[in-house]
CSV table of C-alpha atoms and ligand atoms in Angstrom, one decimal:
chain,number,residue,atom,x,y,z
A,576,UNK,CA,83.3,76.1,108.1
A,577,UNK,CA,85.1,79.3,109.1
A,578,UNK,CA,83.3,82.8,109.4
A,579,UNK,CA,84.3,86.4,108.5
A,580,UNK,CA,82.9,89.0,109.7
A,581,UNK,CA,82.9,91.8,107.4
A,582,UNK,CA,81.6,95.6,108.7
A,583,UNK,CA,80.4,97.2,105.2
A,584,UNK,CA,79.9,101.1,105.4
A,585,UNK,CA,79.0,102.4,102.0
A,586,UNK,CA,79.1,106.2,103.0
A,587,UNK,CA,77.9,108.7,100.6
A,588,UNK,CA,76.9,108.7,97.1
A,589,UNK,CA,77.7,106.2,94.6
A,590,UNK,CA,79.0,104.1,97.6
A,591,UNK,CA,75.4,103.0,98.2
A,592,UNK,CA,75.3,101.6,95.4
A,593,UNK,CA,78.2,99.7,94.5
A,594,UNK,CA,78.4,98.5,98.2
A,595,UNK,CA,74.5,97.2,97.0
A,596,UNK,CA,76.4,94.7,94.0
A,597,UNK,CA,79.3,94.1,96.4
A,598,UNK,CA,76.5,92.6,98.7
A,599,UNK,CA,75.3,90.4,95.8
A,600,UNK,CA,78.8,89.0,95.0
A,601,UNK,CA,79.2,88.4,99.0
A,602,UNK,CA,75.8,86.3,98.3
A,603,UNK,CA,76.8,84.5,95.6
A,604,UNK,CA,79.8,83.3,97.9
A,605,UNK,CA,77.8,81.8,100.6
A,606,UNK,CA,75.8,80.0,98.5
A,607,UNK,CA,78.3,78.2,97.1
A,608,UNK,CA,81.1,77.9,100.2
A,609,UNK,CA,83.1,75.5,100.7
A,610,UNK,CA,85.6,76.5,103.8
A,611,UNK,CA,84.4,80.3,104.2
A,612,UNK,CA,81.5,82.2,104.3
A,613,UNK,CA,81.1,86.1,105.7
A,614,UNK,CA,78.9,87.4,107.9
A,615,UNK,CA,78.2,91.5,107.4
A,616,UNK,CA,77.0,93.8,109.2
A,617,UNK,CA,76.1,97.5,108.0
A,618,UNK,CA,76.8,100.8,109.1
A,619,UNK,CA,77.0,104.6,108.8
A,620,UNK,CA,80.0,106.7,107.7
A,621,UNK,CA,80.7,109.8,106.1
A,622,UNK,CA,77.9,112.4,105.7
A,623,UNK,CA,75.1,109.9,106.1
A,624,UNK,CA,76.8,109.5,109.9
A,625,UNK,CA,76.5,113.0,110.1
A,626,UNK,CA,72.8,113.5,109.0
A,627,UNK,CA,72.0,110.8,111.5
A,628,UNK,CA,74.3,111.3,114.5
A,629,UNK,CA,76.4,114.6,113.9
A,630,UNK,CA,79.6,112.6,113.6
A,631,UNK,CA,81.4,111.6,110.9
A,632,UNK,CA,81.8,107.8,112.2
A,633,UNK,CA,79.8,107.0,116.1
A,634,UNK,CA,82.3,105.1,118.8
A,635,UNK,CA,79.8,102.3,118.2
A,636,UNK,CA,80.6,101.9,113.8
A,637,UNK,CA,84.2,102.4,115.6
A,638,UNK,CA,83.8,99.5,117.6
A,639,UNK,CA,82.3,97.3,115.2
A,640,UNK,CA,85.1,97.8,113.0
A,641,UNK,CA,87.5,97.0,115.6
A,642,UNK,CA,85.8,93.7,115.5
A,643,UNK,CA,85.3,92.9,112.0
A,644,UNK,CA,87.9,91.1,110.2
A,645,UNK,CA,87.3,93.5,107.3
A,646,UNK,CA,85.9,96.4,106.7
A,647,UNK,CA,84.4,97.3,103.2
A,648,UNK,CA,84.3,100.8,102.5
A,649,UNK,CA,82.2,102.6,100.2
A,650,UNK,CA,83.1,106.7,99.8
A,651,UNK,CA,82.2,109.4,101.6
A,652,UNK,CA,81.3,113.0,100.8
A,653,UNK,CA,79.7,115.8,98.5
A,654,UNK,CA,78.5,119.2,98.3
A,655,UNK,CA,76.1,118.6,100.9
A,656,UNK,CA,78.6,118.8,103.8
A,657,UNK,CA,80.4,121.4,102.4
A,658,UNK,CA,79.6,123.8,105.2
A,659,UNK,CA,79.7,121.0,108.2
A,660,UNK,CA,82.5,121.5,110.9
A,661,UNK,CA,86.4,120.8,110.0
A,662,UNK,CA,86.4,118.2,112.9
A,663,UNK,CA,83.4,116.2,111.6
A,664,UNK,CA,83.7,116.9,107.5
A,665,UNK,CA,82.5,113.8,106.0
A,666,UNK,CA,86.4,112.5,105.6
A,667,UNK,CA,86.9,112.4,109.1
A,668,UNK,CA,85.4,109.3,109.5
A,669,UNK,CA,88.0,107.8,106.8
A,670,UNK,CA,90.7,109.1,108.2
A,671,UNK,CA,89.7,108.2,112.0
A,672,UNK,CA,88.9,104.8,110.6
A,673,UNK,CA,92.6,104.4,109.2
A,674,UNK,CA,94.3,106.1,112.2
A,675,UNK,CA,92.3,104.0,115.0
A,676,UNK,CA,92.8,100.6,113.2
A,677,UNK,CA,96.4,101.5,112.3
A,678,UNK,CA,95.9,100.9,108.5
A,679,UNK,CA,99.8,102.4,107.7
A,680,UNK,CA,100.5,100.5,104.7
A,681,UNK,CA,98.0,101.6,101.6
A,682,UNK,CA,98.2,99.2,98.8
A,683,UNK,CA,96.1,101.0,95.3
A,684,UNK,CA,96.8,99.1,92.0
A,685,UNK,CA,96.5,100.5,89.0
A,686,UNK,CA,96.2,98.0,86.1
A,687,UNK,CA,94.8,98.7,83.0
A,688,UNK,CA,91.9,96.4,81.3
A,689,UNK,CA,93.1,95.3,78.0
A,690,UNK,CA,89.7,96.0,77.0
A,691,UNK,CA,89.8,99.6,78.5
A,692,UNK,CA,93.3,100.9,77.6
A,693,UNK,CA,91.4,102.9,74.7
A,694,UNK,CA,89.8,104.6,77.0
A,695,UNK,CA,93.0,106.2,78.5
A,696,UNK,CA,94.0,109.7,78.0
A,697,UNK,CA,97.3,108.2,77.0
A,698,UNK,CA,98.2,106.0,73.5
A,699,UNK,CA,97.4,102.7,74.1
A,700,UNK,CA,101.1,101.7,73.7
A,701,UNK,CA,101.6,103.7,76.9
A,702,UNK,CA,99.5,101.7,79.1
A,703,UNK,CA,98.5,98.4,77.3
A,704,UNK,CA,99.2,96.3,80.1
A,705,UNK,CA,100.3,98.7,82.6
A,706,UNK,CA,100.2,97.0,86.4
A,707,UNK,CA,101.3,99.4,89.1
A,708,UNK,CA,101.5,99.0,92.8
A,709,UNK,CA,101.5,102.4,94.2
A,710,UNK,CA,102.5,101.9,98.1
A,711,UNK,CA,101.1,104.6,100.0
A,712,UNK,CA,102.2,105.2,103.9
A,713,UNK,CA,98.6,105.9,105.2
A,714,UNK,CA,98.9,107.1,109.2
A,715,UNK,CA,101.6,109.5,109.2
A,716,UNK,CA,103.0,112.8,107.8
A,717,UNK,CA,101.3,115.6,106.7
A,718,UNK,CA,97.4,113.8,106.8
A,719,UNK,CA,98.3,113.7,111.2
A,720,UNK,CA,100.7,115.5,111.9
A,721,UNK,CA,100.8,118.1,114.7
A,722,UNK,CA,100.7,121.2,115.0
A,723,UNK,CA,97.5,121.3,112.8
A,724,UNK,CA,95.2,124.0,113.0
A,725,UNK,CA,94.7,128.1,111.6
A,726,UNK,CA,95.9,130.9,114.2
A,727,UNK,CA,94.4,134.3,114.4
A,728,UNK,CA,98.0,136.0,114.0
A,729,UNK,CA,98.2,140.3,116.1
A,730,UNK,CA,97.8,141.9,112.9
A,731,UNK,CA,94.4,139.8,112.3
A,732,UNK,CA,96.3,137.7,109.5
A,733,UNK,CA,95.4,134.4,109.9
A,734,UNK,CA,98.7,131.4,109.7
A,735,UNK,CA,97.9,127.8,108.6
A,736,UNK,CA,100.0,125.2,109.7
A,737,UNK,CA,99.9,121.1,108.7
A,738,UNK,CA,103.3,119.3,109.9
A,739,UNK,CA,104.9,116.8,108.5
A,740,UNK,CA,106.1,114.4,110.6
A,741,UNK,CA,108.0,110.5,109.7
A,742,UNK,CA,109.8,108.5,112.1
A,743,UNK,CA,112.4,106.0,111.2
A,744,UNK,CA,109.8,102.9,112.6
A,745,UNK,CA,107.0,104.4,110.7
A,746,UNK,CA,109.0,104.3,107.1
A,747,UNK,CA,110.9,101.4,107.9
A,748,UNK,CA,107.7,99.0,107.9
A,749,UNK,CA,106.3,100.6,104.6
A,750,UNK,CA,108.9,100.1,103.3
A,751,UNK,CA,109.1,96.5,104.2
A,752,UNK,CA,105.3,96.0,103.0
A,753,UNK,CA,106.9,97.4,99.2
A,754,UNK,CA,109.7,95.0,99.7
A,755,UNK,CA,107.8,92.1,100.6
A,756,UNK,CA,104.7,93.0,97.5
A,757,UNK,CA,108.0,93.7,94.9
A,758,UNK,CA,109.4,89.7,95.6
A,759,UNK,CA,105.7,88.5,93.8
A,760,UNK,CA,105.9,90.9,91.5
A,761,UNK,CA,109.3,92.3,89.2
A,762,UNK,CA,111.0,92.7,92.5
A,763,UNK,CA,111.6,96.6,91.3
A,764,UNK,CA,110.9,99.6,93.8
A,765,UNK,CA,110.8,103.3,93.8
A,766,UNK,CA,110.9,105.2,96.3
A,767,UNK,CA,109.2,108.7,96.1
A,768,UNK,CA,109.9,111.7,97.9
A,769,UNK,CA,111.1,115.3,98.0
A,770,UNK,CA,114.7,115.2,99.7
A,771,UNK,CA,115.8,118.6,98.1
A,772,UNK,CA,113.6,120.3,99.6
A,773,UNK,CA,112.0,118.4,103.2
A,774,UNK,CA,113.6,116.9,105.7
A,775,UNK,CA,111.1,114.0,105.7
A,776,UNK,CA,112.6,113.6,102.7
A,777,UNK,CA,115.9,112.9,103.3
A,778,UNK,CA,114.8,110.9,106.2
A,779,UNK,CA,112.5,108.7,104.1
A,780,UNK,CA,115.5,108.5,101.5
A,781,UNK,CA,118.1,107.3,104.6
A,782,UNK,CA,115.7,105.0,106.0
A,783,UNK,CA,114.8,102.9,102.8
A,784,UNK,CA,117.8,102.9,101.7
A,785,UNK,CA,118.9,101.0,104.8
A,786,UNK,CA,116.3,98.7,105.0
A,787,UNK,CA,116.7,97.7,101.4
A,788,UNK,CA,120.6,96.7,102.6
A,789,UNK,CA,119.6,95.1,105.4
A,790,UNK,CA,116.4,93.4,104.3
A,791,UNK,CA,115.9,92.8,100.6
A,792,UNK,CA,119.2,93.7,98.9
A,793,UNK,CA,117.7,91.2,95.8
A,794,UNK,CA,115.0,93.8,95.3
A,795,UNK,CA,115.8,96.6,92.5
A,796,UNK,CA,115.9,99.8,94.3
A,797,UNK,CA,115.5,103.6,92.7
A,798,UNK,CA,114.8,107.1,94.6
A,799,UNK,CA,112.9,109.3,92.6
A,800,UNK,CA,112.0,112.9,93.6
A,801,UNK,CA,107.9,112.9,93.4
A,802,UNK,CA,107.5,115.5,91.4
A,803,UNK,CA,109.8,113.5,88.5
A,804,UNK,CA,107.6,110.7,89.4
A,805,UNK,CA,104.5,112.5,88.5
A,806,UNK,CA,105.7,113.8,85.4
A,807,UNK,CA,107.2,110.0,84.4
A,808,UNK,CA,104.4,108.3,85.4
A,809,UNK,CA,102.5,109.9,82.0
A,810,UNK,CA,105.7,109.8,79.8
A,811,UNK,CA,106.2,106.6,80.6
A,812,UNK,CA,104.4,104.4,83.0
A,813,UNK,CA,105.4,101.0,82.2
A,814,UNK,CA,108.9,101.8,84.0
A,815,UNK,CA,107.1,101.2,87.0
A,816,UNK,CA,106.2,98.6,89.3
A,817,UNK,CA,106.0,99.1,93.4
A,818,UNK,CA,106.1,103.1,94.3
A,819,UNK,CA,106.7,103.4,98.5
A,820,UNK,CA,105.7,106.8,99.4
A,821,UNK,CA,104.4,109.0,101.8
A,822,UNK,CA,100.9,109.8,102.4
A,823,UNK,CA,100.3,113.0,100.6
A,824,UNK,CA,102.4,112.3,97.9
A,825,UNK,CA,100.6,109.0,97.5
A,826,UNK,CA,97.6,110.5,97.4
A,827,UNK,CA,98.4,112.6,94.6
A,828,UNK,CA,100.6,110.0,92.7
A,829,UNK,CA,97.9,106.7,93.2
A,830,UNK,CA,94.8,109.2,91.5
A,831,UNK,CA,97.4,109.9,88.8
A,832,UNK,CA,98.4,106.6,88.2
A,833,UNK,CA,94.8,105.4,88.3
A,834,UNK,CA,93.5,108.1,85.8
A,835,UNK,CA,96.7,106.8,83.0
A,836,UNK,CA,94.6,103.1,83.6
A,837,UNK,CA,91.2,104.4,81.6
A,838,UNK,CA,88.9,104.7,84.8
A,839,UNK,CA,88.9,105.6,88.2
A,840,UNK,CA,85.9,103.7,88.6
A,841,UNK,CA,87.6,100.6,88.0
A,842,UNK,CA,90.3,100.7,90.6
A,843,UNK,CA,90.4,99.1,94.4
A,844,UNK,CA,92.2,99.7,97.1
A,845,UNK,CA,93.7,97.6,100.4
A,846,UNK,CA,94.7,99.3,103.6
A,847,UNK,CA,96.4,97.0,106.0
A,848,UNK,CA,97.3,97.1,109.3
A,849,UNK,CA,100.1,95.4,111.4
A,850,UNK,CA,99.7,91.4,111.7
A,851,UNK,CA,98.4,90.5,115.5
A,852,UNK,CA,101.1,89.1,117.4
A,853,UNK,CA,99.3,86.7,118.6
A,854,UNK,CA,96.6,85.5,115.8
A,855,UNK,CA,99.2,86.9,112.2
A,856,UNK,CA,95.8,88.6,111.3
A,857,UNK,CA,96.2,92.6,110.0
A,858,UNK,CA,93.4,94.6,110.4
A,859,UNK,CA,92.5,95.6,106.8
A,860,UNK,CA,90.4,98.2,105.4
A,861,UNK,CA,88.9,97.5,101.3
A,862,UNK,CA,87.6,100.7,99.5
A,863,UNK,CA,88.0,101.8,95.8
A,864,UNK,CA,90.2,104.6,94.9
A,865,UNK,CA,86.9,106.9,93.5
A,866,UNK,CA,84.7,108.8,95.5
A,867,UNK,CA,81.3,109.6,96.1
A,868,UNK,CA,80.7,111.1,92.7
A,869,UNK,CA,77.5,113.0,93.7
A,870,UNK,CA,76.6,114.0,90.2
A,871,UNK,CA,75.8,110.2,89.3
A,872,UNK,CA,74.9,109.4,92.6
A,873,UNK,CA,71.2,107.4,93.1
A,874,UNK,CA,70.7,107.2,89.4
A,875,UNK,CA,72.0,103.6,89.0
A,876,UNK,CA,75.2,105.0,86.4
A,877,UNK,CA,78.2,103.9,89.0
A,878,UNK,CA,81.0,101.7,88.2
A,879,UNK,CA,80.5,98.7,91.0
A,880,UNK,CA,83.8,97.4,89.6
A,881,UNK,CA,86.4,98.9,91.9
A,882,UNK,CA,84.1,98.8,94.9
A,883,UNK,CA,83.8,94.8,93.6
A,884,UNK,CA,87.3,94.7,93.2
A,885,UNK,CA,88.1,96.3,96.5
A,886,UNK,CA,86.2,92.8,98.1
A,887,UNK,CA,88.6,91.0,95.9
A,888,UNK,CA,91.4,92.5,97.1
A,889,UNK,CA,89.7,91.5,101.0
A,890,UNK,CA,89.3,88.0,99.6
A,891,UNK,CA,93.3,87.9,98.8
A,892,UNK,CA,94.6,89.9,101.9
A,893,UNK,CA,92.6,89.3,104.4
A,894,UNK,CA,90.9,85.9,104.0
A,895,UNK,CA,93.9,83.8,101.8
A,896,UNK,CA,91.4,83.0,99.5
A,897,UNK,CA,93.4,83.7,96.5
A,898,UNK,CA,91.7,81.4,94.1
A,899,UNK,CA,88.3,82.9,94.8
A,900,UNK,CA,89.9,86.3,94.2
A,901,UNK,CA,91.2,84.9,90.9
A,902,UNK,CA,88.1,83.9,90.1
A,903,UNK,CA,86.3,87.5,91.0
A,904,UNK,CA,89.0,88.9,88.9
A,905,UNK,CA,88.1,86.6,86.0
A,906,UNK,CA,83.9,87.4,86.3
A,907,UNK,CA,84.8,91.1,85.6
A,908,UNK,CA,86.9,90.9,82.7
A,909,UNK,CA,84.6,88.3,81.6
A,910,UNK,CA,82.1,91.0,81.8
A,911,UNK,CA,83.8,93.4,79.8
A,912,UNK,CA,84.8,90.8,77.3
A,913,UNK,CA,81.1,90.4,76.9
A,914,UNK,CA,80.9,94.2,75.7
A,915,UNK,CA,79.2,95.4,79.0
A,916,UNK,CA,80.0,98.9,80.1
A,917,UNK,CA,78.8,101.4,82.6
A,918,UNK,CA,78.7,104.8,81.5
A,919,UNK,CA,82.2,105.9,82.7
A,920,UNK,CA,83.8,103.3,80.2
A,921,UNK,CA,81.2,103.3,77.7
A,922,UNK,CA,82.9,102.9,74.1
A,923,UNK,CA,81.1,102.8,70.3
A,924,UNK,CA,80.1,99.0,69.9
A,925,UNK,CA,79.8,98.4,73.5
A,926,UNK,CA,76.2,98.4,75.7
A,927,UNK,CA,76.0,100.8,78.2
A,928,UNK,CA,74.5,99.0,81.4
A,929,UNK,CA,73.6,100.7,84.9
A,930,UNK,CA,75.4,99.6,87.7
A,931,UNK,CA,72.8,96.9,89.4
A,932,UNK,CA,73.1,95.1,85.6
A,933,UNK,CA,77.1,95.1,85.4
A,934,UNK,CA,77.2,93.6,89.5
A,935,UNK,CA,74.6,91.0,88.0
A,936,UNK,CA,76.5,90.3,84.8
A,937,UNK,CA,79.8,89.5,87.0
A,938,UNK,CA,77.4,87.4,89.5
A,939,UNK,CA,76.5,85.3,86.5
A,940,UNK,CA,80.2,84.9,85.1
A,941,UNK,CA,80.9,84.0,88.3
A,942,UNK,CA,78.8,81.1,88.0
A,943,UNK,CA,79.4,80.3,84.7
A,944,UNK,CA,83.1,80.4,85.6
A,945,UNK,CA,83.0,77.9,88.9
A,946,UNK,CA,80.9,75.7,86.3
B,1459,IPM,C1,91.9,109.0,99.2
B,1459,IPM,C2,91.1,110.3,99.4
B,1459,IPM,C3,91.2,110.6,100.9
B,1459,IPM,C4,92.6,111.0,101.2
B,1459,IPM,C5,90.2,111.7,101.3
B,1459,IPM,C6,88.8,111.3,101.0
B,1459,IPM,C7,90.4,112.1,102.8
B,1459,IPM,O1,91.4,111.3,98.6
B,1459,IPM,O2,91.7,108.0,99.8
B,1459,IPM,O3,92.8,109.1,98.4
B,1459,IPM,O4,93.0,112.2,100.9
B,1459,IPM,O5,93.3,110.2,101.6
B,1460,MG,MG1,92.9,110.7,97.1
């Protein structure tokens, strides 16, 4: 039987928690493995790295992840660190994590529940069966680039400066990784950027365009300027399938795209690396598009869902365990079939359950489920 070793950092807030139910799910796997099981190990991140060790992630969680073959991610920050240093701000640790593990390509779904789409602040025809793949670059341009910082100017002025920076390697393999996800999929991109206004922009354009002729010429290909794509996205979602973009505008685009689904709290994420050239493995990051949500946080009201999802999307990836992933899938729609809703989703007619009952609800359909 194989192992996989899994580094879980739930962070801050409701990441505690819905890493908690993600633990029980990793459980329920072991029990009843066949090839695989996981081994985990836990550590600190975010704020609650900072607290302990005035860092935002130690060398040693660092190292650890280095090592795992996935790390699970909860979410970090909250009013609590708002006065901490720039350098080791609760985010930091994210964003070291993706720079030091080289997690460039960004994969964030947004699907919409058929027994959610009420909940969307668009009609329902709008987004009944909406399935997005929002392709976010995730170690380059503005989030990195250098010169970064805030000068004292003569005058006593202060300047801020953020650069952003894309080479032709960096958006060629993105846009590879939207290629490649398009062919399973309705083998349709777009391609988002700003080229009337940035010169990344017209880069990015040049460079996908290429690599579409020279790699995947059967793929559908559109550019779209991101600020059309924003405002199409909630005329008109269902026109999408796989958005490549850069990492701000993928930021902005992928919580956008999520919100049109009916929850935030219901959405994971994947953040892959480049495959080892000698073992084909990526190094993978899994963490759900929310955050900490301190307002909610310790008083058992989180959505595990996306966090659940996120080890779903780990099981697929990472771990070529697509039927078990299926099967994950299956246990939370099952779930909400059965009426269950945390309070995020909570709609007339359904119960409202906390979120240690909805991770034990999708345990149970998992069982039911395997038979
Ligand atoms: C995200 C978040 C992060 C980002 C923050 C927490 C640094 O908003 O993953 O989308 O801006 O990338
Ligand atoms: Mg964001």
């Amino acid at each position: 039987m194989t192992t996989h070793r899994l580094l879980l950092l739930p962070g801050d807030g409701i990441g505690v928690e819905t890493i908690a139910e993600v633990e029980r799910v990793i459980a329920y796997f072991n029990e009843t493995a066949k090839s695989a099981r996981f081994e985990t190990e836990t550590d600190l991140v975010g704020g609650a790295a900072y607290d302990r060790h005035g860092v935002a992630i130690t060398d040693e969680a660092m190292a650890k992840a280095l090592k795992a073959a996935a790390v699970i991610f909860g979410a970090v920050g909250g009013p609590k660190w708002d006065g901490v240093p720039y350098a080791v701000r609760p985010e930091a640790g994210l964003l070291r994590l993706r720079k030091d593990l080289g997690l460039f390509g960004n994969l964030r779904p947004a699907i919409c529940y058929p027994a959610l789409a009420d909940a969307s602040s668009l009609k329902r025809e709008l987004v009944e069966g909406l399935d997005i793949m929002i392709v976010r670059e995730l170690t380059g341009g503005v989030y990195f680039g250098e010169p970064k910082e805030i000068v004292t100017l003569e005058d006593g002025q202060k300047r801020a400066i953020d650069t952003q920076v894309y080479t032709t390697h960096e958006i060629e393999r993105i846009a590879r990784v939207a290629f490649d996800l398009a062919r399973k999929r309705s083998n349709k991109v777009h391609s988002a950027e700003k080229r009337n206004v940035m010169h990344t922009g017209v880069l990015w354009n040049e460079v996908v365009t290429a690599t579409h002729k020279a790699y995947a010429p059967d793929v559908e290909l559109n550019h779209i300027l991101a600020d059309n794509c924003a405002m199409q996205l909630v005329r008109k979602p269902k026109q999408f399938d796989v958005i490549v973009t850069d990492n701000l505008f993928g930021d902005v685009l992928s919580d956008e795209a999520a919100m049109t689904t009916g929850s935030l709290g219901m959405l994971p994420s994947a953040s892959l690396g480049a495959p080892d050239p000698h073992t084909g493995n990526r190094k993978a990051l899994y963490e759900p598009v929310h955050g900490s949500a301190p307002d909610i946080a310790g008083k058992d009201l989180a959505n595990p869902i996306a966090t659940i999802a996120s080890f779903g999307m780990a099981l697929r990836y990472s771990f070529d365990m697509g039927k078990e992933a299926d099967l994950l899938d299956q246990a939370i729609a099952a779930a909400l079939g059965a009426g269950l809703r945390t309070a995020d989703i909570m709609q007339p007619g359904m119960r409202q359950v906390g979120c240690s009952e909805m991770g034990s609800a999708i345990v149970k359909e998992l069982g039911a489920l395997a038979g």
